[in-house]
mmCIF file of C-alpha atoms in Angstrom:
data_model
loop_
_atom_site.group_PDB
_atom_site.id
_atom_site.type_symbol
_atom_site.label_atom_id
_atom_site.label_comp_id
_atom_site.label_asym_id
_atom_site.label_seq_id
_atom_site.Cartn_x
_atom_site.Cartn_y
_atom_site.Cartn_z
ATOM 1 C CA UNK A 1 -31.424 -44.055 -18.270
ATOM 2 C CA UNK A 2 -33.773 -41.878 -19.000
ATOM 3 C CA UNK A 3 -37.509 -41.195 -16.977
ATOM 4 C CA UNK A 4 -40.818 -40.123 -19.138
ATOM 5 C CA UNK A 5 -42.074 -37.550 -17.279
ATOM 6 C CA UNK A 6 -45.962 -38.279 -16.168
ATOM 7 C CA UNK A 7 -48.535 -35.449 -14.991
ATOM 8 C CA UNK A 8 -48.097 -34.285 -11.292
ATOM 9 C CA UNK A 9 -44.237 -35.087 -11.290
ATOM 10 C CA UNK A 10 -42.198 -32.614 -9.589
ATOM 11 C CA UNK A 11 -38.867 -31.232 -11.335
ATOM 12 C CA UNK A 12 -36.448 -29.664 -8.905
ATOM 13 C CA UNK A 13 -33.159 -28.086 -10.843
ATOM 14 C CA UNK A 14 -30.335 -27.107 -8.743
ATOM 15 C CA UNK A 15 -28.546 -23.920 -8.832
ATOM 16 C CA UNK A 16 -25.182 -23.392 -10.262
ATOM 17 C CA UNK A 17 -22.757 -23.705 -7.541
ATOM 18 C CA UNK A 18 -21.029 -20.499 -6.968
ATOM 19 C CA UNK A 19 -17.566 -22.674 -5.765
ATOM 20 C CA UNK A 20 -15.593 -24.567 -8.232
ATOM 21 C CA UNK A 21 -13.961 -27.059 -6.028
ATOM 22 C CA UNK A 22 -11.125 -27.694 -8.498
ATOM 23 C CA UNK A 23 -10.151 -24.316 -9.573
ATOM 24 C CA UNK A 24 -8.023 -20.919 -8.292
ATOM 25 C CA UNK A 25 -9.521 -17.047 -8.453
ATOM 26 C CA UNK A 26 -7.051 -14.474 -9.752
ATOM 27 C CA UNK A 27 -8.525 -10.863 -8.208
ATOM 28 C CA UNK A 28 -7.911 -7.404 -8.628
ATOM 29 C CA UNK A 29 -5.496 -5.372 -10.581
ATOM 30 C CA UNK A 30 -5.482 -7.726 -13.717
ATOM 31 C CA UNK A 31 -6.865 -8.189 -16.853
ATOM 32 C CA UNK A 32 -8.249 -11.411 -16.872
ATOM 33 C CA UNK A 33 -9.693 -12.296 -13.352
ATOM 34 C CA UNK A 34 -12.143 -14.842 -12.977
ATOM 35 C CA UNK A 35 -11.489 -19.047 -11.860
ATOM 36 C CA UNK A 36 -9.070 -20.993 -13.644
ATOM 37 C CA UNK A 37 -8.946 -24.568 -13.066
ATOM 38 C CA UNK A 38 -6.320 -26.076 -10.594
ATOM 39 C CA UNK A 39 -4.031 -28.803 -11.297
ATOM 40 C CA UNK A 40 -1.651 -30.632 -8.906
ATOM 41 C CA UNK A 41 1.743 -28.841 -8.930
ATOM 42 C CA UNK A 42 0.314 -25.660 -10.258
ATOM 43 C CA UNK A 43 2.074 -22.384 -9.168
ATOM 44 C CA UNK A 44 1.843 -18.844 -9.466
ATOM 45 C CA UNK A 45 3.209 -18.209 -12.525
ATOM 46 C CA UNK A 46 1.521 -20.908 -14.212
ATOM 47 C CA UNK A 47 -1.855 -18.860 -13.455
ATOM 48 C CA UNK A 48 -0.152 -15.262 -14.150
ATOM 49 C CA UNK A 49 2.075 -16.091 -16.870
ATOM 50 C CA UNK A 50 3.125 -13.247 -17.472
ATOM 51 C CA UNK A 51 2.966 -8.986 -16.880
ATOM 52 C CA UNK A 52 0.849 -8.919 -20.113
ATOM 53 C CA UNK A 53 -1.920 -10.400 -17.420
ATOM 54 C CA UNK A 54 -1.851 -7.159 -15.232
ATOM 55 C CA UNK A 55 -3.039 -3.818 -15.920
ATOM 56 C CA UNK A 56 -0.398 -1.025 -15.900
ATOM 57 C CA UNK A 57 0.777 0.235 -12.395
ATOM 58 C CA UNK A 58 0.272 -3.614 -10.787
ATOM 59 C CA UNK A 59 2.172 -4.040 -7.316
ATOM 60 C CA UNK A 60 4.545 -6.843 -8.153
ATOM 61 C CA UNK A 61 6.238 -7.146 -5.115
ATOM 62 C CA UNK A 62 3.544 -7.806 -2.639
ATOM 63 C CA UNK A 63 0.804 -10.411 -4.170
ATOM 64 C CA UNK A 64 -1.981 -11.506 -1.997
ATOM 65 C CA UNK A 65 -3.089 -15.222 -1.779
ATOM 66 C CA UNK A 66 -6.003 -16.067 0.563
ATOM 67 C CA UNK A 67 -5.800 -19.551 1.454
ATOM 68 C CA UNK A 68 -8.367 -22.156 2.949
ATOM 69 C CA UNK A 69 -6.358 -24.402 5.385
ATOM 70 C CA UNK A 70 -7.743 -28.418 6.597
ATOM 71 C CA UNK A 71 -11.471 -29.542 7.109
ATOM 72 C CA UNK A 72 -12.770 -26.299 8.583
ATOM 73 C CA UNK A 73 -11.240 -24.656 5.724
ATOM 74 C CA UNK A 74 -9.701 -22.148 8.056
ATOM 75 C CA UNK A 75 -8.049 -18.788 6.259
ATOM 76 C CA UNK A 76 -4.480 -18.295 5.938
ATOM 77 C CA UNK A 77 -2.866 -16.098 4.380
ATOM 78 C CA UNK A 78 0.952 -15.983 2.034
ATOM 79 C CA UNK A 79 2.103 -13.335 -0.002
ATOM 80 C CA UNK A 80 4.966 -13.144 -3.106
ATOM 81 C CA UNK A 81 7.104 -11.428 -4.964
ATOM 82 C CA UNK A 82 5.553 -11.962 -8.044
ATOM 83 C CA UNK A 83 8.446 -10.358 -10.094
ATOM 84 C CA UNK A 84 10.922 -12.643 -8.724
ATOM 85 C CA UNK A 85 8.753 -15.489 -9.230
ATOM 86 C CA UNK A 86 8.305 -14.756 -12.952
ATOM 87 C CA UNK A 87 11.556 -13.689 -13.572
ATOM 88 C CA UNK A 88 12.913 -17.180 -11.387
ATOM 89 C CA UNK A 89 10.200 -19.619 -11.301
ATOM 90 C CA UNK A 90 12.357 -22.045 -9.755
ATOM 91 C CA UNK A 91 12.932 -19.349 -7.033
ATOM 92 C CA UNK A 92 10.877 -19.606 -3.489
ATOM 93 C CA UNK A 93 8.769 -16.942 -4.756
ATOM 94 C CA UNK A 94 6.773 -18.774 -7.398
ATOM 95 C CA UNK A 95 4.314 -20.771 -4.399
ATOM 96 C CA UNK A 96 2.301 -24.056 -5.697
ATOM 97 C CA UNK A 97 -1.418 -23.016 -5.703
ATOM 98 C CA UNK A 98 -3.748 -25.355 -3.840
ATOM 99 C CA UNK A 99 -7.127 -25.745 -4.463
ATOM 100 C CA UNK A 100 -9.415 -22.834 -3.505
ATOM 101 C CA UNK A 101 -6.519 -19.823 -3.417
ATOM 102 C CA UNK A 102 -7.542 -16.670 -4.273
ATOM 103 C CA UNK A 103 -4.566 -14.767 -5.695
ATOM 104 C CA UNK A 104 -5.166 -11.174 -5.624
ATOM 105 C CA UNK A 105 -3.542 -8.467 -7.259
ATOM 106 C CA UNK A 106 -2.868 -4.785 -5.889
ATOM 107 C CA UNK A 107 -2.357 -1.635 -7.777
ATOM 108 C CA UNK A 108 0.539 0.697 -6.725
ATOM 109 C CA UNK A 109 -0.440 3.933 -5.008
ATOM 110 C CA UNK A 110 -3.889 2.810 -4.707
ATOM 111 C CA UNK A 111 -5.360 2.580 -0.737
ATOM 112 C CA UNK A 112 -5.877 -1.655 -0.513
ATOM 113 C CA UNK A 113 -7.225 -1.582 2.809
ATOM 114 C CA UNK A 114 -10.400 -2.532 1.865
ATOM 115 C CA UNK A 115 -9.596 -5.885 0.861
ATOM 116 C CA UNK A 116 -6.956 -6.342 3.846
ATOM 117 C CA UNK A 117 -9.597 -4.983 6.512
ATOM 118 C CA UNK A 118 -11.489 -7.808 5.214
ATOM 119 C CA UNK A 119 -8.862 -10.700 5.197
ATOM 120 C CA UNK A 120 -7.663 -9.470 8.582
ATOM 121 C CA UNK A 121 -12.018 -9.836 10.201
ATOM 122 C CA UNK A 122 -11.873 -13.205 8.949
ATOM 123 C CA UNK A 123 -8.658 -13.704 10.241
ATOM 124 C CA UNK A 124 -9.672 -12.366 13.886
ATOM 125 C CA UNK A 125 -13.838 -13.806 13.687
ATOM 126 C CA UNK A 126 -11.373 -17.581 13.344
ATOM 127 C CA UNK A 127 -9.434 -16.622 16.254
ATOM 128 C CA UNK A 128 -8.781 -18.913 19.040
ATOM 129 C CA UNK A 129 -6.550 -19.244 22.344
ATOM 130 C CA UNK A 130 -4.783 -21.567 20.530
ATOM 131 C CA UNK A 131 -4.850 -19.914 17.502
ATOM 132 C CA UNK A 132 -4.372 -16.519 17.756
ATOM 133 C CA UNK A 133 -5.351 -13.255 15.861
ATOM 134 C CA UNK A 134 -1.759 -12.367 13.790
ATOM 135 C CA UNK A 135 -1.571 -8.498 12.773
ATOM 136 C CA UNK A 136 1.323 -6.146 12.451
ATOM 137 C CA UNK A 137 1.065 -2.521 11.072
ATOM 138 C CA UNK A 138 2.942 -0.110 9.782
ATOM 139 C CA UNK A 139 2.520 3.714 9.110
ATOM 140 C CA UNK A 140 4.386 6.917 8.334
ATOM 141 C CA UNK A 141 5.897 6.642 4.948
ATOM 142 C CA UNK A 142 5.101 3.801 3.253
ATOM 143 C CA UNK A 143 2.916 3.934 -0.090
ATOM 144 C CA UNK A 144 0.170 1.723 1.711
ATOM 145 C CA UNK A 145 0.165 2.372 5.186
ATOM 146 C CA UNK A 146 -1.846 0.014 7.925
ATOM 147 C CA UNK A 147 -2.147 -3.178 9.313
ATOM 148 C CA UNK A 148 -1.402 -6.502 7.434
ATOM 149 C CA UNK A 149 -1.528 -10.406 8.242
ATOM 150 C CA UNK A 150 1.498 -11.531 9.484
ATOM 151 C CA UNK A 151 2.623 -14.500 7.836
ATOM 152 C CA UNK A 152 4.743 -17.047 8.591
ATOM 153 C CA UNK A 153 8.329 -16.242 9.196
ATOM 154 C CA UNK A 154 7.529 -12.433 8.086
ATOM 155 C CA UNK A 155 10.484 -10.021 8.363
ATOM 156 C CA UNK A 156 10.241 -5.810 8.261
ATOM 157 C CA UNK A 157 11.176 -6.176 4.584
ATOM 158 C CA UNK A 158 8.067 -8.479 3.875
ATOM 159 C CA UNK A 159 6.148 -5.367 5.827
ATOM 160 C CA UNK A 160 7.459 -2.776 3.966
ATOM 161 C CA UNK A 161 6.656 -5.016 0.411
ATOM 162 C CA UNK A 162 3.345 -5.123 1.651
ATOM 163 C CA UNK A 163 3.418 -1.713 2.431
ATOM 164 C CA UNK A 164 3.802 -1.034 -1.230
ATOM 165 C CA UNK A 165 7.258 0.090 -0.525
ATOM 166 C CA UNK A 166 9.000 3.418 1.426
ATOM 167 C CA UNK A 167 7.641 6.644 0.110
ATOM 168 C CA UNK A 168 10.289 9.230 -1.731
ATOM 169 C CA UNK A 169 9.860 10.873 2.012
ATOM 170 C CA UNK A 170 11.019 7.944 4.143
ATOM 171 C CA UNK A 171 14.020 8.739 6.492
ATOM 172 C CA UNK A 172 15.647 5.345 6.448
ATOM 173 C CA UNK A 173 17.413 6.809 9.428
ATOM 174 C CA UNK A 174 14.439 7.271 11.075
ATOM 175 C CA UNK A 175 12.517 3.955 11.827
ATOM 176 C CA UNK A 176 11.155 2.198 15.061
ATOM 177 C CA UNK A 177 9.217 -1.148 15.904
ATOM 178 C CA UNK A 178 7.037 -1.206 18.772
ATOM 179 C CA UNK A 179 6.627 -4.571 20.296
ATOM 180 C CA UNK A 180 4.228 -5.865 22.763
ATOM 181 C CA UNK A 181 4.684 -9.147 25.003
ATOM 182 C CA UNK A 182 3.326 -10.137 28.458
ATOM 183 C CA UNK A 183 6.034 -10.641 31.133
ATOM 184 C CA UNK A 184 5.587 -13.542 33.919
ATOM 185 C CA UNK A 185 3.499 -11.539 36.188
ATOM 186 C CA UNK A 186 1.117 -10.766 33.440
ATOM 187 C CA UNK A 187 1.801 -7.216 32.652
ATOM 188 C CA UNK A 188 1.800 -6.155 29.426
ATOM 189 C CA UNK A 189 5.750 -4.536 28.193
ATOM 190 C CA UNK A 190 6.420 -2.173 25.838
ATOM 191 C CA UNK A 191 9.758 -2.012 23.570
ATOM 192 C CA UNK A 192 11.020 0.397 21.181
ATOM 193 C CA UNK A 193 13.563 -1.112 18.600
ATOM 194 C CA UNK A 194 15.040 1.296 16.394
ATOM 195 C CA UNK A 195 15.564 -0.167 12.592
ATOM 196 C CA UNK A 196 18.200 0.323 10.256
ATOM 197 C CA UNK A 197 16.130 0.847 7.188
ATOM 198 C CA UNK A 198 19.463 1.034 4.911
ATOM 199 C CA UNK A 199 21.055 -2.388 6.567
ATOM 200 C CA UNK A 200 17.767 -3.699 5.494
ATOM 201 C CA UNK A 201 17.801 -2.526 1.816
ATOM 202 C CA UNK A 202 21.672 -3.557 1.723
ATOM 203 C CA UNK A 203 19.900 -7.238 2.258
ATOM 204 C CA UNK A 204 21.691 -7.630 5.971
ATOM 205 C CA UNK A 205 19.584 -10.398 7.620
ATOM 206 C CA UNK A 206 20.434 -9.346 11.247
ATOM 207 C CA UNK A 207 18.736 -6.268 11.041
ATOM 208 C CA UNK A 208 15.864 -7.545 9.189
ATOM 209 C CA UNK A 209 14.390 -8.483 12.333
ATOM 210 C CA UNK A 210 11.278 -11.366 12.442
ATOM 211 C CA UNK A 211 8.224 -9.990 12.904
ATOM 212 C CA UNK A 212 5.944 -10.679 16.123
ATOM 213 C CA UNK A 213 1.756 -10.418 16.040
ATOM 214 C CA UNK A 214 0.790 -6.543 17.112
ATOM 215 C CA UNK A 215 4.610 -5.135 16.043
ATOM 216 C CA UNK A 216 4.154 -1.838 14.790
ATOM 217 C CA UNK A 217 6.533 -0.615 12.452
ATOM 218 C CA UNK A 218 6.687 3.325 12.294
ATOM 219 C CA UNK A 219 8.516 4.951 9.178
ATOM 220 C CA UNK A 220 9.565 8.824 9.951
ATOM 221 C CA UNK A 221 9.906 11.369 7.271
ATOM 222 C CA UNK A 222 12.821 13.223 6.565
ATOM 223 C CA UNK A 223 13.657 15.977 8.771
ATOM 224 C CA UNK A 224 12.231 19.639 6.994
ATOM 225 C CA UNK A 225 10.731 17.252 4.022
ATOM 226 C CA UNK A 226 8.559 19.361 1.947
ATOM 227 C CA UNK A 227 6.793 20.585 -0.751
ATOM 228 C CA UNK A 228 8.887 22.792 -3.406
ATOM 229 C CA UNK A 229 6.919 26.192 -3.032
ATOM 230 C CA UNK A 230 7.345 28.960 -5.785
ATOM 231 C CA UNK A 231 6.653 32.448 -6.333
ATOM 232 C CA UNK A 232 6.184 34.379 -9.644
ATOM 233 C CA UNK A 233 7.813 37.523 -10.366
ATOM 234 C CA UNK A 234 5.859 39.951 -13.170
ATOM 235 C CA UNK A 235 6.223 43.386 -14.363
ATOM 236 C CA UNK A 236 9.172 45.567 -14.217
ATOM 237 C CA UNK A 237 11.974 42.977 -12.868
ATOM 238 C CA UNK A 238 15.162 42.282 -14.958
ATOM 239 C CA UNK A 239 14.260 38.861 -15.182
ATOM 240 C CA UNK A 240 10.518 38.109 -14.600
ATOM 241 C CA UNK A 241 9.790 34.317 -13.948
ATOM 242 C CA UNK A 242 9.078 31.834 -11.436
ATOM 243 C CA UNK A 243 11.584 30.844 -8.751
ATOM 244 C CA UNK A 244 11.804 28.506 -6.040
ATOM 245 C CA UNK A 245 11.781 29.836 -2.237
ATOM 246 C CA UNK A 246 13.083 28.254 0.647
ATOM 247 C CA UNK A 247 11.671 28.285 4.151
ATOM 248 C CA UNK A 248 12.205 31.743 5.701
ATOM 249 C CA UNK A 249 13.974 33.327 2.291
ATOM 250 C CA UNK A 250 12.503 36.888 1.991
ATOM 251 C CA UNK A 251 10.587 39.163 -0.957
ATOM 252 C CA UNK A 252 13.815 41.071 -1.164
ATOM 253 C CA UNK A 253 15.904 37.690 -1.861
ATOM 254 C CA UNK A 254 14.114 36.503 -4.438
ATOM 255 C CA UNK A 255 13.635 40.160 -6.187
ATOM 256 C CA UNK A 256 17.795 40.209 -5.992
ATOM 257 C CA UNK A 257 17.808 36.657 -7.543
ATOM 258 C CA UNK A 258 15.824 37.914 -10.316
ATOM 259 C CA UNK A 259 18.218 40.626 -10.868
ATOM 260 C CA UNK A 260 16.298 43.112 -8.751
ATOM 261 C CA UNK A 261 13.768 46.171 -10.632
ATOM 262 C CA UNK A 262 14.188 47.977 -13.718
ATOM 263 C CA UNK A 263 14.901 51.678 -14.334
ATOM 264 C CA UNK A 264 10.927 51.804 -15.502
ATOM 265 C CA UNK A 265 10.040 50.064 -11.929
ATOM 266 C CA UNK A 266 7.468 52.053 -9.342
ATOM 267 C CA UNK A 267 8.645 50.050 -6.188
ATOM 268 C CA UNK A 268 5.354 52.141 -4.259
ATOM 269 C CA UNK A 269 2.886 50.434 -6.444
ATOM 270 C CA UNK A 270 3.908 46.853 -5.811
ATOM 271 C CA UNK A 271 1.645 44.212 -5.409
ATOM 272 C CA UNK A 272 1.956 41.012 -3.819
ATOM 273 C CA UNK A 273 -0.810 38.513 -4.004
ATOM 274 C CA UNK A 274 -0.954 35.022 -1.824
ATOM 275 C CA UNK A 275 -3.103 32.394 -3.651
ATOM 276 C CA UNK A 276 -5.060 32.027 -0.265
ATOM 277 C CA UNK A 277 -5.148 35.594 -0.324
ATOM 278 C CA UNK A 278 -7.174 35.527 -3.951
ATOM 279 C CA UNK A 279 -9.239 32.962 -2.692
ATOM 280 C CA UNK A 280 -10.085 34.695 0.120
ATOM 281 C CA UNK A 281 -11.263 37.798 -1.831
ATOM 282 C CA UNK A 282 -12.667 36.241 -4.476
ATOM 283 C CA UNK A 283 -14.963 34.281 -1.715
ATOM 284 C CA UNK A 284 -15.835 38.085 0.013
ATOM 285 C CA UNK A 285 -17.070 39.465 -3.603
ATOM 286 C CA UNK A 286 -19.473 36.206 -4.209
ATOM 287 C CA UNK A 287 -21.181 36.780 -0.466
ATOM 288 C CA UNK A 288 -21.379 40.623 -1.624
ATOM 289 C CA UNK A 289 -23.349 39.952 -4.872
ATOM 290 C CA UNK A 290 -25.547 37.779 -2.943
ATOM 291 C CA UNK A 291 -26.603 40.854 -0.701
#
């Protein structure tokens, strides 16, 4: 029916809701974010079809989905293995979508604590006695270190896929939870469990041990890990060049290496030069010219 519109009448017009009740959000490292309308049954993999969706370097294994749980439309939180799911999605890992998730995608090497520290206040600002804040964390070498919603039956491998997976540095020998619990008397315990990192990988279920709210999962680095350090050999050596240098090898080492000094060689007007060392110098000659 429509109203002819006198003098004086008032015409309100509503804004554009900024919810879709009936729709999903796909977030973050993909190339088509935005809403996409939900439909009963839906899962994952019906909304990211495929890995032509992502941009290059997306996190597969640990996919975010924020979820908004009965009446009060409470937050919970589930995470996938979204390259299981599309490569099985009859497996566990492909999770029906209801209405309102927000699926969010991660990029690999890229710090996503941002967007966790968020989940994880809304998580806490819900808290209650009977529903408590859930947290773990985990640090040392992991790609994304820090602290993550613990989820439903959550094991150390779901931690360390949320982690963004061990670094190239990890000692798998090398691990240790820290758990926290409240004996009868009230006092808060401490216990260290030390993890077997390769049992894990090797899929063995008994050492994948369930995860409890405030566990803190610590990931050591390999004993002497580090950086490859070099030193470059010019002028009158047999074989001038750069070489690798371990911890404590000596000048002299590395010149007999390199098939020590030519007949041509004035050993008395060597140089060596440290990059800090140029630095340094070249730092001392700008604050002279300024004089």
């Amino acid at each position: 029916m429509e109203m002819v519109v006198q003098a004086g009448d008032l015409l309100s017009v509503l804004a554009v809701l900024e919810e879709v009740d009936d729709s999903v959000s796909l977030l973050g490292h993909t190339t088509r974010p935005g809403n996409y309308e939900w439909s009963p049954g839906m899962r994952v993999t019906d909304l990211v079809s495929s890995e032509r969706m992502l941009k290059p370097k997306a996190d597969l294994g640990y996919v975010l989905i924020r979820r908004e749980d009965g009446p009060d439309r409470l937050t919970t939180v589930l995470s996938l293995d979204l390259g299981a799911a599309l490569a099985n999605p009859a497996s566990a890992s492909n999770i029906e979508l209801q209405v309102r998730d927000r699926v969010m995608i991660f990029e690999l090497g890229v710090v996503r604590a941002a967007v966790i520290s968020a989940i994880l206040d809304e998580l806490e600002a819900e808290a209650t006695q009977s529903r408590p804040f859930q947290m773990v964390k985990v640090s040392g070498q992991v790609r994304s270190p820090g602290g993550y919603p613990l989820e439903a039956g959550m094991r150390i491998s779901d931690i360390l896929r949320a982690g963004g997976g061990l670094s190239s540095s990890a000692f798998s020998a090398g691990a240790e939870l820290t758990r926290y619990s409240v004996d009868a008397s009230g006092e808060r315990q401490t216990q260290l469990i030390a993890i077997d990192l390769d049992a894990i990988i090797d899929g063995d279920d008994a050492a994948d041990l369930m995860l409890n709210s405030y566990d803190f999962l610590s990931i050591k680095e390999v004993p002497a890990w580090e950086k490859q350090f070099e030193i470059e050999l010019i002028g009158e050596i047999r074989f001038p060049g750069v070489y690798p240098v371990q911890r404590g090898e000596t000048l002299r080492s590395v010149l007999e290496r390199a098939g020590g000094l030519t007949d041509l060689a004035f050993p008395g007007g060597s140089v060596f030069t440290r990059e800090t060392l140029r630095k340094r110098e070249a730092d001392q000659i700008v604050v002279l010219e300024r004089r």
